[in-house]
GROMACS .gro file of C-alpha atoms in nm:
model
  184
    1UNK     CA    1  -0.237  -1.707   2.015
    2UNK     CA    2  -0.307  -1.478   1.720
    3UNK     CA    3  -0.676  -1.406   1.679
    4UNK     CA    4  -0.653  -1.414   1.301
    5UNK     CA    5  -0.405  -1.702   1.289
    6UNK     CA    6  -0.615  -1.943   1.493
    7UNK     CA    7  -0.921  -1.921   1.265
    8UNK     CA    8  -0.917  -2.213   1.016
    9UNK     CA    9  -0.956  -2.135   0.646
   10UNK     CA   10  -1.220  -2.339   0.465
   11UNK     CA   11  -1.116  -2.488   0.133
   12UNK     CA   12  -1.395  -2.497  -0.129
   13UNK     CA   13  -1.445  -2.788  -0.368
   14UNK     CA   14  -1.205  -2.786  -0.661
   15UNK     CA   15  -0.921  -2.623  -0.466
   16UNK     CA   16  -0.615  -2.812  -0.344
   17UNK     CA   17  -0.369  -2.680  -0.086
   18UNK     CA   18  -0.028  -2.842  -0.050
   19UNK     CA   19   0.243  -2.751   0.200
   20UNK     CA   20   0.613  -2.822   0.198
   21UNK     CA   21   0.841  -2.663   0.459
   22UNK     CA   22   0.909  -2.313   0.335
   23UNK     CA   23   0.632  -2.300   0.071
   24UNK     CA   24   0.256  -2.336   0.032
   25UNK     CA   25   0.080  -2.397  -0.303
   26UNK     CA   26  -0.287  -2.337  -0.378
   27UNK     CA   27  -0.435  -2.468  -0.701
   28UNK     CA   28  -0.788  -2.392  -0.820
   29UNK     CA   29  -1.005  -2.338  -1.126
   30UNK     CA   30  -0.850  -1.998  -1.213
   31UNK     CA   31  -0.487  -2.095  -1.167
   32UNK     CA   32  -0.211  -2.176  -0.921
   33UNK     CA   33  -0.037  -1.957  -0.663
   34UNK     CA   34   0.268  -2.024  -0.448
   35UNK     CA   35   0.382  -1.838  -0.138
   36UNK     CA   36   0.719  -1.875   0.032
   37UNK     CA   37   0.682  -1.917   0.409
   38UNK     CA   38   0.897  -1.885   0.717
   39UNK     CA   39   1.018  -2.223   0.843
   40UNK     CA   40   0.881  -2.155   1.193
   41UNK     CA   41   0.524  -2.164   1.055
   42UNK     CA   42   0.355  -2.489   0.954
   43UNK     CA   43   0.029  -2.556   0.771
   44UNK     CA   44  -0.209  -2.847   0.828
   45UNK     CA   45  -0.462  -2.942   0.560
   46UNK     CA   46  -0.741  -3.167   0.688
   47UNK     CA   47  -1.114  -3.218   0.630
   48UNK     CA   48  -1.166  -2.928   0.390
   49UNK     CA   49  -0.991  -2.669   0.606
   50UNK     CA   50  -0.643  -2.526   0.647
   51UNK     CA   51  -0.497  -2.433   0.985
   52UNK     CA   52  -0.176  -2.240   1.041
   53UNK     CA   53   0.044  -2.318   1.343
   54UNK     CA   54   0.365  -2.168   1.480
   55UNK     CA   55   0.649  -2.346   1.654
   56UNK     CA   56   0.716  -2.087   1.929
   57UNK     CA   57   0.581  -1.775   2.097
   58UNK     CA   58   0.828  -1.507   1.996
   59UNK     CA   59   0.694  -1.171   1.883
   60UNK     CA   60   0.810  -1.241   1.526
   61UNK     CA   61   0.633  -1.578   1.511
   62UNK     CA   62   0.311  -1.432   1.652
   63UNK     CA   63   0.313  -1.167   1.381
   64UNK     CA   64   0.384  -1.420   1.104
   65UNK     CA   65   0.108  -1.653   1.231
   66UNK     CA   66  -0.174  -1.414   1.140
   67UNK     CA   67   0.003  -1.290   0.828
   68UNK     CA   68   0.038  -1.633   0.667
   69UNK     CA   69  -0.318  -1.728   0.755
   70UNK     CA   70  -0.440  -1.412   0.578
   71UNK     CA   71  -0.214  -1.477   0.278
   72UNK     CA   72  -0.343  -1.834   0.241
   73UNK     CA   73  -0.702  -1.709   0.264
   74UNK     CA   74  -0.629  -1.449  -0.009
   75UNK     CA   75  -0.474  -1.719  -0.228
   76UNK     CA   76  -0.782  -1.943  -0.193
   77UNK     CA   77  -1.015  -1.653  -0.281
   78UNK     CA   78  -0.789  -1.562  -0.574
   79UNK     CA   79  -0.789  -1.906  -0.736
   80UNK     CA   80  -1.168  -1.940  -0.698
   81UNK     CA   81  -1.315  -1.590  -0.755
   82UNK     CA   82  -1.019  -1.373  -0.850
   83UNK     CA   83  -0.958  -1.009  -0.762
   84UNK     CA   84  -1.034  -0.687  -0.943
   85UNK     CA   85  -0.964  -0.322  -0.875
   86UNK     CA   86  -1.168  -0.054  -1.048
   87UNK     CA   87  -1.004   0.276  -1.136
   88UNK     CA   88  -1.150   0.599  -1.273
   89UNK     CA   89  -0.977   0.858  -1.488
   90UNK     CA   90  -1.132   1.205  -1.456
   91UNK     CA   91  -1.058   1.505  -1.673
   92UNK     CA   92  -1.136   1.657  -2.009
   93UNK     CA   93  -0.935   1.476  -2.273
   94UNK     CA   94  -0.814   1.212  -2.028
   95UNK     CA   95  -0.882   0.862  -2.158
   96UNK     CA   96  -0.771   0.501  -2.144
   97UNK     CA   97  -0.751   0.259  -2.437
   98UNK     CA   98  -0.676  -0.111  -2.442
   99UNK     CA   99  -0.441  -0.215  -2.724
  100UNK     CA  100  -0.383  -0.588  -2.698
  101UNK     CA  101  -0.253  -0.638  -2.346
  102UNK     CA  102  -0.120  -0.282  -2.320
  103UNK     CA  103  -0.311  -0.005  -2.148
  104UNK     CA  104  -0.258   0.331  -2.320
  105UNK     CA  105  -0.324   0.620  -2.081
  106UNK     CA  106  -0.370   0.975  -2.209
  107UNK     CA  107  -0.358   1.188  -1.895
  108UNK     CA  108  -0.252   1.537  -2.001
  109UNK     CA  109   0.109   1.463  -2.091
  110UNK     CA  110   0.251   1.536  -2.435
  111UNK     CA  111   0.269   1.160  -2.498
  112UNK     CA  112   0.052   0.866  -2.396
  113UNK     CA  113   0.177   0.642  -2.114
  114UNK     CA  114   0.179   0.270  -2.200
  115UNK     CA  115   0.142   0.011  -1.923
  116UNK     CA  116   0.210  -0.349  -2.027
  117UNK     CA  117   0.006  -0.609  -1.835
  118UNK     CA  118   0.237  -0.828  -1.624
  119UNK     CA  119   0.191  -1.205  -1.622
  120UNK     CA  120  -0.133  -1.300  -1.446
  121UNK     CA  121  -0.290  -0.954  -1.482
  122UNK     CA  122  -0.545  -0.841  -1.738
  123UNK     CA  123  -0.699  -0.502  -1.809
  124UNK     CA  124  -1.058  -0.430  -1.908
  125UNK     CA  125  -1.191  -0.100  -2.042
  126UNK     CA  126  -1.572  -0.106  -2.067
  127UNK     CA  127  -1.753   0.149  -2.282
  128UNK     CA  128  -1.819   0.472  -2.097
  129UNK     CA  129  -2.124   0.691  -2.152
  130UNK     CA  130  -1.981   0.983  -1.957
  131UNK     CA  131  -1.752   1.244  -2.110
  132UNK     CA  132  -1.621   1.354  -1.773
  133UNK     CA  133  -1.476   1.026  -1.650
  134UNK     CA  134  -1.387   0.678  -1.768
  135UNK     CA  135  -1.374   0.358  -1.561
  136UNK     CA  136  -1.137   0.069  -1.620
  137UNK     CA  137  -1.054  -0.254  -1.435
  138UNK     CA  138  -0.738  -0.442  -1.332
  139UNK     CA  139  -0.803  -0.818  -1.280
  140UNK     CA  140  -0.599  -1.115  -1.163
  141UNK     CA  141  -0.578  -1.402  -0.916
  142UNK     CA  142  -0.293  -1.262  -0.702
  143UNK     CA  143  -0.430  -0.988  -0.473
  144UNK     CA  144  -0.088  -0.834  -0.408
  145UNK     CA  145  -0.007  -0.808  -0.778
  146UNK     CA  146  -0.350  -0.663  -0.869
  147UNK     CA  147  -0.322  -0.392  -0.604
  148UNK     CA  148   0.039  -0.315  -0.698
  149UNK     CA  149  -0.043  -0.270  -1.068
  150UNK     CA  150  -0.348  -0.056  -0.984
  151UNK     CA  151  -0.132   0.166  -0.763
  152UNK     CA  152   0.131   0.201  -1.038
  153UNK     CA  153  -0.141   0.312  -1.280
  154UNK     CA  154  -0.275   0.562  -1.024
  155UNK     CA  155   0.077   0.710  -0.990
  156UNK     CA  156   0.074   0.808  -1.359
  157UNK     CA  157  -0.152   1.104  -1.271
  158UNK     CA  158  -0.270   1.118  -0.906
  159UNK     CA  159  -0.588   1.319  -0.837
  160UNK     CA  160  -0.537   1.694  -0.837
  161UNK     CA  161  -0.627   1.857  -0.506
  162UNK     CA  162  -0.794   2.161  -0.662
  163UNK     CA  163  -0.971   2.035  -0.976
  164UNK     CA  164  -1.008   1.664  -0.892
  165UNK     CA  165  -0.862   1.558  -1.229
  166UNK     CA  166  -0.645   1.249  -1.250
  167UNK     CA  167  -0.657   0.875  -1.191
  168UNK     CA  168  -0.818   0.746  -0.873
  169UNK     CA  169  -0.967   0.428  -0.736
  170UNK     CA  170  -1.339   0.424  -0.816
  171UNK     CA  171  -1.438   0.406  -0.448
  172UNK     CA  172  -1.193   0.681  -0.349
  173UNK     CA  173  -1.315   1.033  -0.274
  174UNK     CA  174  -1.017   1.261  -0.324
  175UNK     CA  175  -0.965   1.549  -0.087
  176UNK     CA  176  -1.042   1.878  -0.261
  177UNK     CA  177  -0.900   2.208  -0.148
  178UNK     CA  178  -1.072   2.541  -0.194
  179UNK     CA  179  -0.911   2.785  -0.429
  180UNK     CA  180  -0.778   3.122  -0.323
  181UNK     CA  181  -1.020   3.323  -0.117
  182UNK     CA  182  -1.002   3.698  -0.099
  183UNK     CA  183  -1.073   3.863   0.233
  184UNK     CA  184  -1.314   4.154   0.251
   0.00000   0.00000   0.00000
């Protein structure tokens, strides 16, 4: 049995989990999420916990067992607490502005790059005291969507290996290369 898949997921108060063959829905104070599921996996909701079970022991079903348990756990966390990913833009003249629901990124190109917030995602740009870097936040209830949008923003200008300029995750330490060295 999958080590992750056999652990039951506790359901906090105010969250409802419903399962129909092929789909699981989680509804909570922050919103509602649905996840399509393989028909060989079933979900039991009882006494404030959710358990995931598989119908067979094939390699595919064993892999899906732990996967769907983790996805349901992420959905429950998302509808109760939500997810956020902090990013940092580093470089002289590099900045981020929030205009409505659009994130305007000035990252050294001749034009600003506009990123429209998809449904369920919001951007936040707190005031920054530093002139060297600026932090901003991507928030939402769907973990996959939050991480995907944050990665798309990072791709606008990935960190430079020599100067360290660019967009990075705030907890990321980019690899820096030494410049040219002259032998003696």
